[in-house]
Amino acid sequence: MTINEHIEEFHGLPVHDFLAAAEGAAPPDPAAVAWRIGLEYDSPHSFAEAWQRFLDTVDTARVTAVVIGNWAPEEPEPLTGPLAAIVAAAGRLPALRALFLGDITFEECEISWLQMCDITPLFTAYPQLEELVVRGAGEDYEGSTRLALGPLRHERLRALRFESGGLPGAVVRAVGACDFPALERLELWLGVPNYGGDWTTADLAPFLGGDALPALRHLGLQNAEQQDEIAALVAQAPVVPRLTGLALSMGALTDEGAEALLGGQPLTHLATLDLHHHYLTEQTRQRLRDALPGVALDLSGAEKPDDKWRYVAVAE
């Protein structure tokens, strides 16, 4: 799977492309859309110029959601400058509740080439932030991982998702060390070692234990080659009974992982169980359907169970 389309909705709002709006068209209500600021390939403008134009022409005091698209249309470069500009503009965005960093398709830049940076300052600058999505986090050309997060406390964050072809173990551990008392949704696209995913299953313990995130209701541990091992841990995890949604999708889940789920603690209380992109046999898929009749079960994206080359949905 590749990410080949820009998001059309974010934080319950339609995405409005600020730079692509027709000249002379009436602007939308600032609070009625998620504002996307991203550069086209070979754009004559810099991100700094586009961001300043956004601040100067939109009533940003009423903006609730922002989507950051391509900030370096010619060559990949770290998010450092754009992130500093976003942090510096916090006083101009008092109503901001949702931020998406990196709405970039594979034609613009592969996900594992997207060079992030330390996102910790966002949480201090925006204490009212409720939703954050970060796409990228792969290694740079020198093999160094730029994405970073320091342990912190944030009172209002309700949804956090990292979309990555290889999520650094340091970031996974940092999320586990953070104090997010209001966090209801956590999704980690864990990825593979070739693209910086040096996490281990031991790093997932804070999320599975049930104590670190008291408000958690949806947990996604996705896009992993070790999906069977993760499924076995989830099957016994103390956090599961209070979840309403569970996602173990996008990875190399086989019948072995499904057997662990079927033989573990009950999952019939779940509203959703997302297993899409998997290597399950039809027999095992039917057993899951039979065992979980009241659960919205996503078994789409079936790959060949006997395929020796099992891959995650999003890597490069």
Tab-separated table of C-alpha atoms in Angstrom:
chain	number	residue	atom	x	y	z
A	1	MET	CA	0.000	0.000	0.000
A	2	THR	CA	1.168	3.495	-0.724
A	3	ILE	CA	-0.325	6.758	0.437
A	4	ASN	CA	-1.446	8.179	-2.890
A	5	GLU	CA	-4.161	10.632	-1.927
A	6	HIS	CA	-4.345	13.616	0.366
A	7	ILE	CA	-6.763	13.348	3.265
A	8	GLU	CA	-10.188	14.797	2.576
A	9	GLU	CA	-11.413	15.048	6.165
A	10	PHE	CA	-9.681	15.743	9.455
A	11	HIS	CA	-11.040	16.205	12.966
A	12	GLY	CA	-14.557	15.822	11.580
A	13	LEU	CA	-14.070	18.682	9.109
A	14	PRO	CA	-13.583	18.759	5.320
A	15	VAL	CA	-10.052	19.697	4.307
A	16	HIS	CA	-9.739	22.995	2.445
A	17	ASP	CA	-6.519	23.494	0.461
A	18	PHE	CA	-5.550	27.070	1.228
A	19	LEU	CA	-3.082	27.510	-1.640
A	20	ALA	CA	-5.182	25.705	-4.253
A	21	ALA	CA	-8.318	27.777	-3.692
A	22	ALA	CA	-9.549	29.478	-6.849
A	23	GLU	CA	-8.543	33.109	-7.104
A	24	GLY	CA	-11.444	35.343	-6.159
A	25	ALA	CA	-13.436	32.517	-4.570
A	26	ALA	CA	-15.144	33.334	-1.303
A	27	PRO	CA	-13.142	31.795	1.567
A	28	PRO	CA	-14.919	29.302	3.823
A	29	ASP	CA	-15.859	29.931	7.420
A	30	PRO	CA	-12.507	29.612	9.272
A	31	ALA	CA	-14.042	27.247	11.813
A	32	ALA	CA	-15.871	25.079	9.253
A	33	VAL	CA	-12.860	23.445	7.579
A	34	ALA	CA	-9.466	21.977	8.306
A	35	TRP	CA	-6.980	24.293	6.594
A	36	ARG	CA	-4.333	22.567	4.508
A	37	ILE	CA	-1.106	24.456	3.841
A	38	GLY	CA	1.149	22.579	1.438
A	39	LEU	CA	3.306	23.395	-1.561
A	40	GLU	CA	2.975	21.964	-5.045
A	41	TYR	CA	6.041	20.567	-6.806
A	42	ASP	CA	8.291	23.370	-8.099
A	43	SER	CA	6.288	25.957	-6.178
A	44	PRO	CA	7.891	29.416	-6.415
A	45	HIS	CA	7.006	30.004	-2.766
A	46	SER	CA	8.580	28.722	0.419
A	47	PHE	CA	6.590	27.194	3.228
A	48	ALA	CA	7.393	30.215	5.374
A	49	GLU	CA	5.790	32.480	2.762
A	50	ALA	CA	2.721	30.268	2.454
A	51	TRP	CA	2.332	30.034	6.227
A	52	GLN	CA	2.608	33.796	6.654
A	53	ARG	CA	0.021	34.349	3.939
A	54	PHE	CA	-2.312	31.970	5.791
A	55	LEU	CA	-1.831	33.900	9.029
A	56	ASP	CA	-2.366	37.233	7.298
A	57	THR	CA	-5.465	36.400	5.239
A	58	VAL	CA	-7.494	33.992	7.383
A	59	ASP	CA	-9.165	34.778	10.699
A	60	THR	CA	-6.898	32.284	12.432
A	61	ALA	CA	-8.409	33.027	15.846
A	62	ARG	CA	-11.329	30.834	14.723
A	63	VAL	CA	-9.338	28.048	13.052
A	64	THR	CA	-9.715	24.711	14.847
A	65	ALA	CA	-7.809	22.305	12.561
A	66	VAL	CA	-4.672	22.629	10.421
A	67	VAL	CA	-3.142	20.130	8.003
A	68	ILE	CA	0.475	20.635	6.994
A	69	GLY	CA	1.266	19.280	3.540
A	70	ASN	CA	4.457	19.353	1.518
A	71	TRP	CA	6.841	21.892	3.028
A	72	ALA	CA	9.856	21.129	0.786
A	73	PRO	CA	8.630	20.365	-2.720
A	74	GLU	CA	12.009	19.896	-4.415
A	75	GLU	CA	14.136	17.909	-1.946
A	76	PRO	CA	13.145	16.330	1.395
A	77	GLU	CA	14.276	18.387	4.343
A	78	PRO	CA	13.513	18.272	8.074
A	79	LEU	CA	10.300	19.722	9.451
A	80	THR	CA	12.341	21.869	11.841
A	81	GLY	CA	11.633	25.258	10.224
A	82	PRO	CA	7.896	24.736	9.592
A	83	LEU	CA	7.417	23.338	13.088
A	84	ALA	CA	9.152	26.366	14.611
A	85	ALA	CA	6.800	28.627	12.626
A	86	ILE	CA	3.756	26.680	13.831
A	87	VAL	CA	4.933	26.915	17.435
A	88	ALA	CA	5.639	30.628	17.080
A	89	ALA	CA	2.109	31.212	15.772
A	90	ALA	CA	0.392	29.696	18.813
A	91	GLY	CA	-0.895	33.095	19.904
A	92	ARG	CA	-2.565	33.526	16.511
A	93	LEU	CA	-4.267	30.100	16.749
A	94	PRO	CA	-5.967	30.038	20.171
A	95	ALA	CA	-8.786	27.750	18.968
A	96	LEU	CA	-6.540	25.120	17.343
A	97	ARG	CA	-7.593	21.659	18.459
A	98	ALA	CA	-6.183	19.388	15.741
A	99	LEU	CA	-2.932	19.271	13.779
A	100	PHE	CA	-1.808	16.890	11.026
A	101	LEU	CA	1.899	17.016	10.191
A	102	GLY	CA	2.809	15.547	6.811
A	103	ASP	CA	-0.220	15.119	4.543
A	104	ILE	CA	2.148	14.111	1.762
A	105	THR	CA	1.611	11.427	-0.884
A	106	PHE	CA	4.203	9.003	-2.211
A	107	GLU	CA	4.432	10.995	-5.455
A	108	GLU	CA	5.615	13.985	-3.414
A	109	CYS	CA	7.819	12.082	-0.981
A	110	GLU	CA	7.893	8.492	0.265
A	111	ILE	CA	6.709	8.226	3.866
A	112	SER	CA	10.067	6.991	5.129
A	113	TRP	CA	11.879	9.882	3.475
A	114	LEU	CA	9.821	12.423	5.395
A	115	GLN	CA	12.233	13.929	7.883
A	116	MET	CA	10.509	14.954	11.076
A	117	CYS	CA	12.023	16.673	14.100
A	118	ASP	CA	11.480	17.045	17.835
A	119	ILE	CA	7.730	17.634	18.196
A	120	THR	CA	7.823	18.203	21.965
A	121	PRO	CA	7.442	22.025	21.696
A	122	LEU	CA	4.005	21.579	20.120
A	123	PHE	CA	2.532	20.304	23.350
A	124	THR	CA	3.711	23.303	25.344
A	125	ALA	CA	2.646	25.789	22.668
A	126	TYR	CA	-0.818	24.288	22.253
A	127	PRO	CA	-2.153	23.144	25.646
A	128	GLN	CA	-5.679	22.851	24.189
A	129	LEU	CA	-4.648	20.471	21.393
A	130	GLU	CA	-6.927	17.420	21.190
A	131	GLU	CA	-5.695	15.541	18.119
A	132	LEU	CA	-2.241	15.119	16.589
A	133	VAL	CA	-1.196	13.041	13.583
A	134	VAL	CA	2.451	12.766	12.555
A	135	ARG	CA	3.377	11.114	9.255
A	136	GLY	CA	6.983	10.204	8.582
A	137	ALA	CA	9.814	9.521	11.047
A	138	GLY	CA	12.064	7.437	8.817
A	139	GLU	CA	15.822	7.657	8.884
A	140	ASP	CA	17.507	10.473	6.979
A	141	TYR	CA	20.148	9.871	4.333
A	142	GLU	CA	22.853	9.508	6.986
A	143	GLY	CA	20.852	6.863	8.859
A	144	SER	CA	19.865	9.182	11.701
A	145	THR	CA	16.303	9.425	12.956
A	146	ARG	CA	15.144	12.994	13.407
A	147	LEU	CA	11.716	12.459	14.987
A	148	ALA	CA	11.878	12.926	18.740
A	149	LEU	CA	9.531	13.337	21.668
A	150	GLY	CA	10.361	14.155	25.260
A	151	PRO	CA	8.349	12.703	28.152
A	152	LEU	CA	5.683	15.248	29.066
A	153	ARG	CA	2.189	15.779	30.448
A	154	HIS	CA	-0.629	17.135	28.305
A	155	GLU	CA	-4.093	17.496	29.799
A	156	ARG	CA	-6.258	17.716	26.680
A	157	LEU	CA	-4.849	15.394	23.992
A	158	ARG	CA	-7.487	12.815	23.048
A	159	ALA	CA	-6.102	11.245	19.848
A	160	LEU	CA	-2.514	10.570	18.793
A	161	ARG	CA	-1.352	8.749	15.660
A	162	PHE	CA	2.120	8.167	14.255
A	163	GLU	CA	2.107	7.042	10.620
A	164	SER	CA	5.497	5.584	9.806
A	165	GLY	CA	7.336	3.023	7.733
A	166	GLY	CA	9.709	2.635	10.665
A	167	LEU	CA	8.887	4.184	14.026
A	168	PRO	CA	11.956	4.754	16.221
A	169	GLY	CA	11.991	2.823	19.461
A	170	ALA	CA	12.947	6.003	21.306
A	171	VAL	CA	9.690	7.607	20.178
A	172	VAL	CA	7.608	4.562	21.148
A	173	ARG	CA	9.216	4.595	24.588
A	174	ALA	CA	8.701	8.350	24.901
A	175	VAL	CA	4.981	7.997	24.177
A	176	GLY	CA	4.831	5.325	26.857
A	177	ALA	CA	6.552	7.655	29.307
A	178	CYS	CA	4.213	10.589	28.610
A	179	ASP	CA	1.304	11.444	30.862
A	180	PHE	CA	-1.794	11.754	28.665
A	181	PRO	CA	-4.760	11.518	31.075
A	182	ALA	CA	-7.363	12.331	28.384
A	183	LEU	CA	-5.970	10.185	25.549
A	184	GLU	CA	-8.710	7.967	24.104
A	185	ARG	CA	-7.139	6.883	20.790
A	186	LEU	CA	-3.555	5.815	20.212
A	187	GLU	CA	-2.355	4.428	16.884
A	188	LEU	CA	1.231	3.491	16.123
A	189	TRP	CA	2.306	2.422	12.632
A	190	LEU	CA	5.364	0.598	13.871
A	191	GLY	CA	7.058	-0.259	10.590
A	192	VAL	CA	10.230	-2.166	9.856
A	193	PRO	CA	13.936	-1.961	10.806
A	194	ASN	CA	15.058	-1.067	7.275
A	195	TYR	CA	13.303	2.287	7.634
A	196	GLY	CA	14.272	3.109	11.212
A	197	GLY	CA	11.794	0.925	13.105
A	198	ASP	CA	14.108	-0.226	15.897
A	199	TRP	CA	11.301	-0.602	18.453
A	200	THR	CA	10.828	-3.875	20.333
A	201	THR	CA	7.723	-5.554	21.681
A	202	ALA	CA	8.971	-4.687	25.179
A	203	ASP	CA	8.458	-1.021	24.249
A	204	LEU	CA	4.719	-1.706	23.934
A	205	ALA	CA	4.281	-2.720	27.589
A	206	PRO	CA	3.012	0.683	28.839
A	207	PHE	CA	0.141	0.626	26.327
A	208	LEU	CA	-0.793	-3.001	26.976
A	209	GLY	CA	-0.590	-2.802	30.767
A	210	GLY	CA	-3.578	-0.521	31.101
A	211	ASP	CA	-2.203	1.856	33.737
A	212	ALA	CA	-0.378	4.468	31.652
A	213	LEU	CA	-3.365	5.774	29.670
A	214	PRO	CA	-6.455	5.733	31.901
A	215	ALA	CA	-8.849	7.072	29.238
A	216	LEU	CA	-7.684	4.819	26.376
A	217	ARG	CA	-10.537	3.235	24.409
A	218	HIS	CA	-8.943	2.541	21.010
A	219	LEU	CA	-5.479	1.039	20.537
A	220	GLY	CA	-3.732	0.498	17.222
A	221	LEU	CA	-0.432	-1.402	17.070
A	222	GLN	CA	-0.104	-1.724	13.331
A	223	ASN	CA	2.082	-2.119	10.262
A	224	ALA	CA	4.494	-4.571	11.908
A	225	GLU	CA	6.307	-7.643	10.660
A	226	GLN	CA	5.980	-9.000	14.217
A	227	GLN	CA	2.178	-8.734	14.113
A	228	ASP	CA	1.761	-12.323	15.349
A	229	GLU	CA	3.886	-11.610	18.416
A	230	ILE	CA	1.930	-8.423	19.076
A	231	ALA	CA	-1.352	-10.328	18.748
A	232	ALA	CA	-0.157	-12.848	21.333
A	233	LEU	CA	0.643	-10.024	23.760
A	234	VAL	CA	-2.694	-8.341	23.119
A	235	ALA	CA	-4.526	-11.611	23.757
A	236	GLN	CA	-3.445	-11.408	27.416
A	237	ALA	CA	-3.112	-7.632	27.822
A	238	PRO	CA	-4.862	-6.024	30.825
A	239	VAL	CA	-5.888	-2.986	28.738
A	240	VAL	CA	-8.116	-4.959	26.352
A	241	PRO	CA	-11.286	-5.313	28.490
A	242	ARG	CA	-11.815	-1.536	28.525
A	243	LEU	CA	-11.161	-0.993	24.821
A	244	THR	CA	-13.944	-0.460	22.309
A	245	GLY	CA	-11.620	-0.510	19.296
A	246	LEU	CA	-8.524	-2.547	18.476
A	247	ALA	CA	-6.380	-2.362	15.331
A	248	LEU	CA	-3.719	-4.968	14.537
A	249	SER	CA	-3.871	-4.230	10.845
A	250	MET	CA	-1.414	-3.457	8.034
A	251	GLY	CA	1.153	-6.019	9.166
A	252	ALA	CA	2.174	-9.632	8.596
A	253	LEU	CA	-0.584	-11.214	10.710
A	254	THR	CA	-0.911	-14.950	10.065
A	255	ASP	CA	-3.048	-17.777	11.433
A	256	GLU	CA	-0.622	-18.028	14.360
A	257	GLY	CA	-1.506	-14.534	15.551
A	258	ALA	CA	-5.215	-15.095	14.968
A	259	GLU	CA	-5.066	-18.329	16.990
A	260	ALA	CA	-3.594	-16.352	19.876
A	261	LEU	CA	-6.479	-13.871	19.674
A	262	LEU	CA	-9.079	-16.638	19.480
A	263	GLY	CA	-7.538	-18.476	22.420
A	264	GLY	CA	-6.995	-15.431	24.593
A	265	GLN	CA	-9.316	-13.210	26.578
A	266	PRO	CA	-12.767	-12.406	25.178
A	267	LEU	CA	-12.972	-9.822	22.418
A	268	THR	CA	-16.751	-9.862	22.001
A	269	HIS	CA	-17.077	-6.524	23.829
A	270	LEU	CA	-15.205	-4.684	21.074
A	271	ALA	CA	-17.115	-2.459	18.693
A	272	THR	CA	-14.365	-2.725	16.049
A	273	LEU	CA	-11.473	-5.080	15.333
A	274	ASP	CA	-9.340	-3.983	12.390
A	275	LEU	CA	-7.127	-6.691	10.895
A	276	HIS	CA	-6.979	-5.459	7.304
A	277	HIS	CA	-3.891	-6.359	5.255
A	278	HIS	CA	-3.165	-9.813	6.642
A	279	TYR	CA	-2.001	-13.318	5.730
A	280	LEU	CA	-4.890	-15.313	7.199
A	281	THR	CA	-6.368	-18.396	5.589
A	282	GLU	CA	-10.062	-18.347	4.746
A	283	GLN	CA	-10.700	-20.978	7.402
A	284	THR	CA	-9.219	-18.738	10.096
A	285	ARG	CA	-11.093	-15.709	8.788
A	286	GLN	CA	-14.350	-17.614	9.107
A	287	ARG	CA	-13.484	-18.685	12.650
A	288	LEU	CA	-12.971	-15.037	13.544
A	289	ARG	CA	-16.327	-14.098	12.009
A	290	ASP	CA	-18.063	-16.893	13.895
A	291	ALA	CA	-16.386	-16.030	17.195
A	292	LEU	CA	-17.070	-12.279	16.956
A	293	PRO	CA	-20.561	-11.901	15.449
A	294	GLY	CA	-21.287	-8.551	17.072
A	295	VAL	CA	-17.927	-6.946	16.266
A	296	ALA	CA	-17.301	-4.814	13.168
A	297	LEU	CA	-14.473	-6.960	11.840
A	298	ASP	CA	-12.267	-5.683	9.012
A	299	LEU	CA	-10.620	-8.575	7.198
A	300	SER	CA	-10.085	-6.789	3.906
A	301	GLY	CA	-6.785	-6.767	2.068
A	302	ALA	CA	-6.132	-10.503	2.262
A	303	GLU	CA	-2.652	-11.457	1.047
A	304	LYS	CA	-1.548	-14.996	0.168
A	305	PRO	CA	-1.084	-16.999	3.397
A	306	ASP	CA	1.605	-19.193	1.828
A	307	ASP	CA	3.627	-16.263	0.520
A	308	LYS	CA	7.216	-16.513	1.779
A	309	TRP	CA	7.692	-12.753	1.327
A	310	ARG	CA	5.379	-11.144	3.824
A	311	TYR	CA	5.391	-7.379	3.894
A	312	VAL	CA	3.744	-4.607	5.856
A	313	ALA	CA	1.309	-2.243	4.164
A	314	VAL	CA	3.457	0.886	4.539
A	315	ALA	CA	7.247	0.772	4.567
A	316	GLU	CA	9.040	2.965	2.053
